[in-house]
XYZ file of C-alpha atoms in Angstrom:
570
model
C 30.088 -23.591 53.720
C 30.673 -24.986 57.488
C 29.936 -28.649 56.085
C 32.246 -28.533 52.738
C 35.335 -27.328 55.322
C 34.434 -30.038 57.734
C 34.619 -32.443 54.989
C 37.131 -31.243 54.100
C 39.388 -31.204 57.020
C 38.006 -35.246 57.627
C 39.325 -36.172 54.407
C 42.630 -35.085 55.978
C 41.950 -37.357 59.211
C 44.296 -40.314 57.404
C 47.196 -39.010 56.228
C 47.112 -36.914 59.736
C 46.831 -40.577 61.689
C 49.838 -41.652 59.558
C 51.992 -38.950 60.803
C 51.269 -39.787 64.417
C 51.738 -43.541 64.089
C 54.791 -43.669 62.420
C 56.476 -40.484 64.487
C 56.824 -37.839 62.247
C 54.591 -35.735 63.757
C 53.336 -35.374 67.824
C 49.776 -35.356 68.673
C 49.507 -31.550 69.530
C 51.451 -30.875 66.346
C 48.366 -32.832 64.872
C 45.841 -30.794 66.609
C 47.509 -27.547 65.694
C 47.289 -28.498 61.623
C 44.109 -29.368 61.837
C 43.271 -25.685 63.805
C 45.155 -23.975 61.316
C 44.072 -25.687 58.189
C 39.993 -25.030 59.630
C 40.872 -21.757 59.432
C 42.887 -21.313 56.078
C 40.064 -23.502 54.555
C 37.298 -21.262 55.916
C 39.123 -18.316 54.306
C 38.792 -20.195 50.885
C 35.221 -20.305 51.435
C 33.697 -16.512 51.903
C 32.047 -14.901 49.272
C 34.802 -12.354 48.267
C 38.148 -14.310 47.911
C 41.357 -13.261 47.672
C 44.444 -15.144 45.676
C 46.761 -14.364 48.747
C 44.581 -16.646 51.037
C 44.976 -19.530 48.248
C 48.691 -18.358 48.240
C 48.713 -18.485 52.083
C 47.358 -22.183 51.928
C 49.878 -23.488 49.542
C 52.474 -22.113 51.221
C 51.456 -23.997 54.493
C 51.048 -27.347 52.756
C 54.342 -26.954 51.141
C 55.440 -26.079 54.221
C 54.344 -29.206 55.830
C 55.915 -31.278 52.776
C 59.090 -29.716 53.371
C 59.095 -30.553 57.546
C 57.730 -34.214 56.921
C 61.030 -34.667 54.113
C 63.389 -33.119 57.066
C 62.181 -35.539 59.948
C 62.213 -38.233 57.283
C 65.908 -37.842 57.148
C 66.640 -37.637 60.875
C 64.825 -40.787 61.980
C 65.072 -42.548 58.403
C 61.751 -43.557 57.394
C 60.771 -44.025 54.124
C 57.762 -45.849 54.298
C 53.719 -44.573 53.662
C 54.678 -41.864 51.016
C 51.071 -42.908 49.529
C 49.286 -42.316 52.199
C 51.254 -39.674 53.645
C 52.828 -37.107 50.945
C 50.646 -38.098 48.291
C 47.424 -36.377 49.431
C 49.019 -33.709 50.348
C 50.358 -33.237 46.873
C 46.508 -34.190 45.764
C 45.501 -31.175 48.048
C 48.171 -28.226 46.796
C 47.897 -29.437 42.831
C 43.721 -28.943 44.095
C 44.429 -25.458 45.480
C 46.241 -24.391 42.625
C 43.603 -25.418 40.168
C 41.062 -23.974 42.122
C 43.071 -20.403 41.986
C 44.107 -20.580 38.460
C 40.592 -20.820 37.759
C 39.501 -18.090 39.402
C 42.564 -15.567 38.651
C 43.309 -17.406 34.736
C 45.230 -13.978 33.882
C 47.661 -14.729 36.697
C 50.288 -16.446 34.398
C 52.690 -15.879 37.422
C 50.479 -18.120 39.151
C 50.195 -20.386 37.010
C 54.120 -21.157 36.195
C 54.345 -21.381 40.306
C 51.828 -24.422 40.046
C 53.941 -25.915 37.247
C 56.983 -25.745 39.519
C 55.655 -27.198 42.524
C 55.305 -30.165 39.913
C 58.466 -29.986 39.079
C 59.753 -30.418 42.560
C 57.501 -32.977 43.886
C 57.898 -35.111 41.268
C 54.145 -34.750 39.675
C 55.205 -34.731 36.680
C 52.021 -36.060 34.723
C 49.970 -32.931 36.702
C 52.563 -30.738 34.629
C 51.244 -31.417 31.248
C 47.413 -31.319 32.345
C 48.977 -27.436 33.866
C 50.468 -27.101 30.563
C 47.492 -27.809 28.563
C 44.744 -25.456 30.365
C 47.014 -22.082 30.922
C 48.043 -23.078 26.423
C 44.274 -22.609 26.135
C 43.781 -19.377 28.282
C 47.342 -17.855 26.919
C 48.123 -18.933 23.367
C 49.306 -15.413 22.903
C 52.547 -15.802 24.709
C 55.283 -17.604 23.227
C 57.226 -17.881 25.689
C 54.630 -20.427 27.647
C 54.771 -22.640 24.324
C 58.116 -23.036 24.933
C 57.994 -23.824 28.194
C 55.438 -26.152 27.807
C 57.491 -27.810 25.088
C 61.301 -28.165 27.110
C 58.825 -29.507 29.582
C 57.508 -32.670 27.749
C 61.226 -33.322 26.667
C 63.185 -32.792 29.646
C 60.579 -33.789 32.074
C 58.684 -36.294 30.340
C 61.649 -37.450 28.089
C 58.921 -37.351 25.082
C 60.360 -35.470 22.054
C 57.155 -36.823 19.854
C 54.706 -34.086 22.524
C 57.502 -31.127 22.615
C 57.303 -31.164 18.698
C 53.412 -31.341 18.426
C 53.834 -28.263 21.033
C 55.991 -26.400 18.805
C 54.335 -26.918 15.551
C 50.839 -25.551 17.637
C 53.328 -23.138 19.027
C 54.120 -22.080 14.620
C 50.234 -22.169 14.195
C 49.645 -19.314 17.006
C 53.328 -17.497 16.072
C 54.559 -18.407 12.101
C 56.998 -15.910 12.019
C 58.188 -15.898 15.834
C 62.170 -16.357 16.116
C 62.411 -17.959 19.550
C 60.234 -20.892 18.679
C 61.596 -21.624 15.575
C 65.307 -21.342 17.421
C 64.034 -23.377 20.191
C 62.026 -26.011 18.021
C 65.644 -26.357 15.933
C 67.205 -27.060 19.259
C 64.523 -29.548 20.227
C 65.333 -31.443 17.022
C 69.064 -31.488 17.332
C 68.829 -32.516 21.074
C 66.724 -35.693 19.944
C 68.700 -36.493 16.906
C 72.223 -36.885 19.196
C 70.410 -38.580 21.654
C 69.221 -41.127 19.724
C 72.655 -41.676 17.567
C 73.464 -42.285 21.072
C 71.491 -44.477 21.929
C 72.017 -46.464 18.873
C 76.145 -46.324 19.238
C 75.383 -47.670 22.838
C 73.661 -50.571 21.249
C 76.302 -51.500 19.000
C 79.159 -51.270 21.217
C 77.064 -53.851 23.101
C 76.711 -55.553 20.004
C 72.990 -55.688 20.367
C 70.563 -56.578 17.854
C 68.711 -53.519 16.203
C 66.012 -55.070 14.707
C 63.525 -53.974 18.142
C 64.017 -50.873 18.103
C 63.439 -48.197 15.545
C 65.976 -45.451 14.584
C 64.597 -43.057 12.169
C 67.029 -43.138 9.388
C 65.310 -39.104 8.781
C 65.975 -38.027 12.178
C 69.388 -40.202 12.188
C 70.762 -38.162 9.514
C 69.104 -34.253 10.173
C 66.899 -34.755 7.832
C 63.999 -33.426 9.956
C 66.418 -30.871 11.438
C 66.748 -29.808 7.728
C 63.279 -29.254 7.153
C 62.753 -27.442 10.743
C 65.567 -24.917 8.876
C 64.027 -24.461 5.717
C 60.411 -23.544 7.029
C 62.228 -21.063 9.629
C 63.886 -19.326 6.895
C 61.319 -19.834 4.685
C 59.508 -17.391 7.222
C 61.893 -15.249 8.483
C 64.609 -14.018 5.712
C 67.062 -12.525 8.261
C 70.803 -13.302 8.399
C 71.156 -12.674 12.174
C 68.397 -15.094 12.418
C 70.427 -17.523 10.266
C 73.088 -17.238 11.737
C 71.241 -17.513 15.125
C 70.486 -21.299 13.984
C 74.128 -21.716 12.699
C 75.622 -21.101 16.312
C 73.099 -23.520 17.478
C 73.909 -26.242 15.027
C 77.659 -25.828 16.107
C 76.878 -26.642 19.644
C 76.793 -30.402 18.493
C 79.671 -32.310 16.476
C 77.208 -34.294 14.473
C 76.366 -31.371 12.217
C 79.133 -30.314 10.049
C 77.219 -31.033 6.450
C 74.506 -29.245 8.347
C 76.716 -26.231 9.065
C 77.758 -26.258 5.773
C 74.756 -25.629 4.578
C 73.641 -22.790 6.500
C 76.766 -21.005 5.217
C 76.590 -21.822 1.643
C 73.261 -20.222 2.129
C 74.161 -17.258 4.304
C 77.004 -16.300 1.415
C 74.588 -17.199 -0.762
C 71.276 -15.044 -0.255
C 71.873 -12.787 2.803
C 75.640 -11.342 1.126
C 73.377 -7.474 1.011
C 73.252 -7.651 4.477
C 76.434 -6.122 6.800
C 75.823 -8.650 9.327
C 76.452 -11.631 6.982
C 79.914 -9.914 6.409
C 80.665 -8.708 9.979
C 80.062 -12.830 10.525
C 82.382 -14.653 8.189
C 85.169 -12.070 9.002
C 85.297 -12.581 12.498
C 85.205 -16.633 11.715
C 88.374 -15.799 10.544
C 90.047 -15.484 14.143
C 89.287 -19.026 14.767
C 91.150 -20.614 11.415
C 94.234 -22.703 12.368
C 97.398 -21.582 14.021
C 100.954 -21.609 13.024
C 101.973 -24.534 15.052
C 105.396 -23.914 16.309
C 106.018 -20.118 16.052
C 103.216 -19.764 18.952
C 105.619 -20.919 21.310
C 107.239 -17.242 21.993
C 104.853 -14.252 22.801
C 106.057 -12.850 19.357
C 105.594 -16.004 17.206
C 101.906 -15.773 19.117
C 101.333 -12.201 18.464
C 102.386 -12.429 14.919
C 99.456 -15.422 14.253
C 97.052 -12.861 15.749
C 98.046 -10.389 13.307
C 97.678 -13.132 10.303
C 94.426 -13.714 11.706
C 92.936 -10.204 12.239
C 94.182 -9.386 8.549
C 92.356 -11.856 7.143
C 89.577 -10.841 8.928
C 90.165 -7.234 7.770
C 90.521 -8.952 3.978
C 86.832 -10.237 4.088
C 85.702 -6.342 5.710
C 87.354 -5.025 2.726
C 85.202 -7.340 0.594
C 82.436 -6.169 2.683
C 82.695 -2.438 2.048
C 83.254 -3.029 -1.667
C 80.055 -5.108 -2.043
C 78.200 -3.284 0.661
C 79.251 0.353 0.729
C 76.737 1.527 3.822
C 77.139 2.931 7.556
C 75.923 -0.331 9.232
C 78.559 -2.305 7.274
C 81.657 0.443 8.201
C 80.246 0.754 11.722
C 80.941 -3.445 11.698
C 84.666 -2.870 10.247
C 85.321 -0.074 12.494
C 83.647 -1.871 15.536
C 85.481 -5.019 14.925
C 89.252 -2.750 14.249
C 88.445 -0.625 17.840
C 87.706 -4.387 19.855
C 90.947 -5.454 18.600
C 92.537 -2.114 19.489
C 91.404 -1.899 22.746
C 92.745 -5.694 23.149
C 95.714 -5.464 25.797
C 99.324 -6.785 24.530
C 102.653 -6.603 25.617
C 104.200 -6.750 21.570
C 104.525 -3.100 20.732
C 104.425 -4.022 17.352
C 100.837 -5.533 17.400
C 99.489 -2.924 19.174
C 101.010 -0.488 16.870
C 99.254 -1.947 13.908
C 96.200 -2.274 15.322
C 96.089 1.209 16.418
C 97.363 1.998 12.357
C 94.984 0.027 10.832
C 91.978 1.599 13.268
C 92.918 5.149 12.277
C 92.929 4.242 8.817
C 89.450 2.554 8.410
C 88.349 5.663 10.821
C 89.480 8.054 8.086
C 87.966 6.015 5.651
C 84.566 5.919 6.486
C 84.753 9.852 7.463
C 85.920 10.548 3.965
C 82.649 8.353 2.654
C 80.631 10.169 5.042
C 79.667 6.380 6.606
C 81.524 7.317 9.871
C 78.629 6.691 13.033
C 78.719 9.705 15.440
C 79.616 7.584 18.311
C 82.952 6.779 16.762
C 84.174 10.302 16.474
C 84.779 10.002 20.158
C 87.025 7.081 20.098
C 89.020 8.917 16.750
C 89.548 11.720 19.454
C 90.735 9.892 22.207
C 93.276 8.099 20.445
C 95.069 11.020 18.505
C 95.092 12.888 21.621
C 96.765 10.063 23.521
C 99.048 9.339 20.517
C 100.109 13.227 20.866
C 98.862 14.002 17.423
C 97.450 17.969 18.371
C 96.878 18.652 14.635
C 95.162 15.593 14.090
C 92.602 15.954 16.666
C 91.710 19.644 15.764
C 91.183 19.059 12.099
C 89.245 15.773 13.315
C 86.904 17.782 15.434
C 86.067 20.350 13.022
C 85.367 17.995 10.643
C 83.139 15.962 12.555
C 80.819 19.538 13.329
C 80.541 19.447 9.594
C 79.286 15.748 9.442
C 76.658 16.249 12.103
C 76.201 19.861 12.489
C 73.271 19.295 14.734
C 74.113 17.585 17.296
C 74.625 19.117 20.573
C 77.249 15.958 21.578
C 79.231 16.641 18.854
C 79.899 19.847 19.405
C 80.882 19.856 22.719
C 83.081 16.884 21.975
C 84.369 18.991 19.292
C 84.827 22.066 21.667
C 86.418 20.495 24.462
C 88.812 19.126 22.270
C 90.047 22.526 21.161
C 89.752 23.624 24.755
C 92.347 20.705 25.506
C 94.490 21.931 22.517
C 94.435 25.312 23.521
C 93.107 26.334 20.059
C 92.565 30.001 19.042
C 90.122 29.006 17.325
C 87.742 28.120 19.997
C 85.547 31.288 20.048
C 84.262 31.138 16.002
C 83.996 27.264 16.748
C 81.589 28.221 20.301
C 79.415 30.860 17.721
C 79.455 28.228 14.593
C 77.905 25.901 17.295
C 75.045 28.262 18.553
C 74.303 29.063 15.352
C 73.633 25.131 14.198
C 72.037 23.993 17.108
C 69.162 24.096 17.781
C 68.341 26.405 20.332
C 65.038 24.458 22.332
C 67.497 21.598 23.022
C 67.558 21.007 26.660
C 71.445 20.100 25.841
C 72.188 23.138 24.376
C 73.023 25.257 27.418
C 76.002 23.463 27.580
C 77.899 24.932 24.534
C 76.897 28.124 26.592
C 78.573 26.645 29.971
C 81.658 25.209 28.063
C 82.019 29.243 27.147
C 81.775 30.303 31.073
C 84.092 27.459 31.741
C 86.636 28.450 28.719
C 86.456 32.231 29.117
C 88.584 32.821 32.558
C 91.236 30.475 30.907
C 91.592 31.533 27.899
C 95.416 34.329 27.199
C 93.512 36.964 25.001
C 90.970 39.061 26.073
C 89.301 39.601 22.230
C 88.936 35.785 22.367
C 87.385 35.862 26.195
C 85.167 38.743 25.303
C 83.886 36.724 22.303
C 83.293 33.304 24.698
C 81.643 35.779 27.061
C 78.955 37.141 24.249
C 78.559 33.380 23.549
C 77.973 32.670 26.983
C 75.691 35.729 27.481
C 73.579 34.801 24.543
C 71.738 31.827 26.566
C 70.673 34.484 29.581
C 68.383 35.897 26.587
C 67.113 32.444 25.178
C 63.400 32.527 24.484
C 63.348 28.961 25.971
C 62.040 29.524 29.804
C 64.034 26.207 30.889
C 67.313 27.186 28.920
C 67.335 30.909 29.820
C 67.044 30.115 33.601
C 69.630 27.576 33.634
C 72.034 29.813 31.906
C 71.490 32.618 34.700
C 72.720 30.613 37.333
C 75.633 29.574 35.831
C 76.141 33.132 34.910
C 75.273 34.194 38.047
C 77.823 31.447 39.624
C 80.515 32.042 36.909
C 80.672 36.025 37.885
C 80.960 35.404 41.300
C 83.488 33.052 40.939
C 85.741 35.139 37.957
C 85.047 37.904 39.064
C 83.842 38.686 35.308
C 86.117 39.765 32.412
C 87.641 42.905 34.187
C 87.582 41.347 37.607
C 86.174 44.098 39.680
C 83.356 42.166 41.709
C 80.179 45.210 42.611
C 79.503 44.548 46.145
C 75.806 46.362 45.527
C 75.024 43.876 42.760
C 76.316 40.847 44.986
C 74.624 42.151 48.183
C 71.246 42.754 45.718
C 71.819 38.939 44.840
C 71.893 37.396 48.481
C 68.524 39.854 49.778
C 66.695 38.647 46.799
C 67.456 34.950 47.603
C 66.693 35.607 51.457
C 62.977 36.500 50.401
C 62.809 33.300 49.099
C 64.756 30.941 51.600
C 65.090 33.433 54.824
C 63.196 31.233 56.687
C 65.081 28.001 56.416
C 68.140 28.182 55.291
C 70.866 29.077 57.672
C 73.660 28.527 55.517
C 72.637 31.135 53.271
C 72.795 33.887 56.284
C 76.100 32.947 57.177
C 77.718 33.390 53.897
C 75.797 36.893 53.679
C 78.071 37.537 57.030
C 81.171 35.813 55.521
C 80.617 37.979 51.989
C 80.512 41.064 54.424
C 83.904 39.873 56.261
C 85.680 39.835 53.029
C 87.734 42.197 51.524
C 84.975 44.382 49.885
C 82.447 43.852 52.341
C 81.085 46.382 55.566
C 81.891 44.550 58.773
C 79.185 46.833 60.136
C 76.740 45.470 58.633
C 77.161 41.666 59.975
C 75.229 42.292 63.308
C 72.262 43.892 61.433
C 72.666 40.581 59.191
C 72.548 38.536 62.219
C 69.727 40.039 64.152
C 68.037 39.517 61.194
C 68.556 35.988 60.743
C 67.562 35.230 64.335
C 63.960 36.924 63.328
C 63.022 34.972 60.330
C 65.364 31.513 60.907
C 62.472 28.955 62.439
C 62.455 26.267 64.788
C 66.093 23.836 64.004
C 67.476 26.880 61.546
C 67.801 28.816 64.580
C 70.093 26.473 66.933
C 71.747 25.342 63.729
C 72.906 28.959 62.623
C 73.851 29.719 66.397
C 76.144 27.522 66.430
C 77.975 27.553 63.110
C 77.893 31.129 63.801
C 79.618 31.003 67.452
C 82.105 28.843 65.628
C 82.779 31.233 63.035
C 83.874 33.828 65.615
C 85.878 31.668 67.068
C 87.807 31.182 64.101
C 87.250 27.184 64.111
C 85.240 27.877 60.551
């Protein structure tokens, strides 16, 4: 082991001489790399290695690199990169290998060797990196792809990233990435060599020397990349995940074309081929000279979002489904939400919301999500009725959700409904009782009861409430009692006359549980006797107490607040 570091460490000798003689480096700086690379190297060397000593000796070299390229710039020397940077490099890309090789799982590790040969300029080492973690990790598409961008953007060689991908389709046929990134890869190298060739005849430049691919000229190859993809994967998102891509570059409108002839074509049974072409519609032509005033600009918008509303109407004929009305009513509530200064455009939007809302609750198409959003805006708009017949009709559509019905309930609650307490024992008697959830509908009761002007309709909210104290779910029951518990002590309860006994039963019960700690807990037992139906009496037997069982900070804690208490500052 001693004689492969000391080889080691000679090999270094040159490049280490170099430094010296040219002033990069001082001679103890010299003698303190070689000390500290002995040592890093004779790490390298036991018999149980670890990857964060190989880690720890990259980092040093890089290190080095990155002092040698600072005093290169103060004292401007450019000169000896061979024999200076270059076996450095050597040395890391040599490190790396030797820890990808040991730790080949490490795919972390390996992408940090591929950028160190990125940034020092290595970029033949990147292909050879490239090649051997392919071989280990042909599982993971994402290092294909990778791989690929490298050999074109690094290596400027479109005919290695497209042997990449098509090993890439081998390993992953039906994989949507590739096939979007391989599509890309084409397009990219079509416009850069149309180009290349306009370049040449601007210059006036005689063709004849250089070859232009009259296939990859016109798309042709970019047309054959599409029709394998969707050959594969019969998906309009994915289709129309290669139309935006094809639109990036102005070369590609037959292309385009295409893509939507086909889209209308064979993917017309899927809502997301609909919710496409009728939000294309915002981008058609404007008016011209009418967008001058905010109105003239307001009214285009309109024009434009009811011809995208035209195609959704299309849509839902063809396609009567949820997904497709969840993509009209998504579309109608971005638009609403849309801020404008034109009355008159935010009046229809809000108009034509509320009627595709209504719509698709009449089909029974409407998601539960949007019920919310129906709420909101009759409430704002003032329309009371509305919103009650809105929420009871959404408990009907999904009578077992929890989220419904509390949106439901608190909705009433807002309205001041009377008919709040059947709607709290419809809910209880729908839902189902093990959901953790459903102790709300029992807390919205608590919540309701105290405000609510007739007693038969608090009594009732109070049964509701009282039912979850006897759940036969452990988790449900005990998280009812203490908002019971907290509920009566705050109320007061239906008839308002608080029971000291009870209340006085409910603060020794939780001193045999927290007595010892909790100091706060004694001093609103004192504060509960100093109220109007407390005993007065009673608070120095309460504090005598509480200096016996409080321990160690409790004690000086209480003692205080309670000094302060007497004194009327708390």
């Amino acid at each position: 082991m001693a004689e492969i570091v000391q080889q080691r460490i000679e090999d270094r000798i040159p490049e280490l001489e170099q430094l010296e003689r040219v002033g990069l480096f001082t001679k103890k700086e010299v003698k303190s790399i070689i000390k500290r690379a002995t040592a890093l190297e004779y790490k390298l060397h036991r018999l149980i290695v670890n990857k964060e000593d190989f880690i720890a000796y990259i980092q040093y070299e890089i290190n080095i690199l990155e002092l040698i390229k600072k005093r290169r710039a103060h004292i401007r020397y450019k000169f000896k990169r061979e024999e200076i940077e270059f076996p450095i490099i050597q040395r890391i890309n040599s490190i790396f290998k030797r820890a990808t090789n040991k730790w080949k799982d490490d795919v972390q590790l390996w992408l940090s060797h591929v950028a160190f040969c990125k940034k020092w300029g290595t970029k033949g080492q990147i292909s050879k990196v490239f090649s051997t973690m392919l071989a280990i990790h042909p599982d993971k598409p994402a290092l294909w792809i990778m791989a690929a961008k490298s050999e074109l953007e690094d290596r400027d060689s479109s005919e290695s990233a497209r042997h990449l991908f098509l090993r890439a389709l081998r390993f992953h046929p039906n994989n949507k990435k590739v096939y979007q990134e391989y599509f890309r890869m084409e397009l990219l190298h079509c416009e850069k060599l149309r180009k290349q060739k306009q370049e040449l005849e601007r210059a006036a430049m005689d063709l004849g020397e250089y070859e232009f691919s009259p296939e990859i000229l016109s798309g042709k190859l970019v047309e054959v990349v599409y029709r394998d993809a969707t050959g594969k994967i019969k998906e309009a998102a994915f289709v129309i995940s290669l139309l935006n891509i094809a639109a990036i570059f102005d070369f590609t409108k037959q292309l385009q074309d295409s893509i939507l002839q086909d889209l209308q074509t064979n993917y017309t049974e899927d809502s997301v081929t609909w919710d496409f072409m009728a939000k294309r519609e915002l981008d058609a032509p404007g008016a011209g000279e009418e967008l001058q005033s905010a109105k003239g600009r307001a009214s285009d918008i309109n024009r434009r979002e009811e011809r995208c509303c035209q195609v959704y109407e299309e849509g839902v004929k063809s396609l009567n489904t949820e997904s497709m009305w969840t993509c009209y009513v998504a579309f109608c509530l971005e638009r609403q939400k849309r801020k404008t200064n034109v009355q008159e455009l935010k009046e229809q939007r809000q108009e034509r919301l509320l009627g595709v809302l209504h719509r698709a609750h009449d089909g029974s198409l409407l998601k539960e999500d949007y019920y919310k959003n129906w709420l909101q805006i009759l409430l704002s708009s003032g329309d009371a009725e509305g919103a009650a017949s809105v929420a009871m009709a959404a408990t009907q559509r999904y009578s077992q959700s929890v989220s419904v019905w509390s949106l439901s309930l608190q909705t009433l609650i807002q309205l001041g409904s009377a008919d709040v307490g059947k709607l709290f024992q419809d809910a209880l008697t729908h839902v189902d009782p093990k959901v953790h959830t459903y102790t709300h509908i029992h807390t919205l009761a608590l919540c309701f009861a105290p405000l609510n002007e007739k007693a038969s309709q608090t009594v009732c909210l109070l049964v509701c409430a009282q039912r979850g104290l006897l759940s036969a779910v452990p988790a449900v029951a005990m998280e009812m009692k203490a908002a019971y518990l907290d509920w009566s002590h705050t109320t007061g309860g239906y008839k308002k006359t608080p029971k000291m006994n009870n209340l006085r039963d409910y603060y020794e019960r939780a001193l045999q549980e927290f007595g010892s700690s909790d100091d706060d807990l004694w001093l609103a037992y004192i504060q509960e006797e100093l109220g109007p139906l407390g005993q007065p009496q009673n608070c120095s037997k309460i504090h005598w107490r509480a200096m016996k069982f409080l321990e160690g900070e409790s004690v000086e804690r209480f003692t205080s607040k309670y000094t302060l208490h007497q004194t009327g500052h708390i």
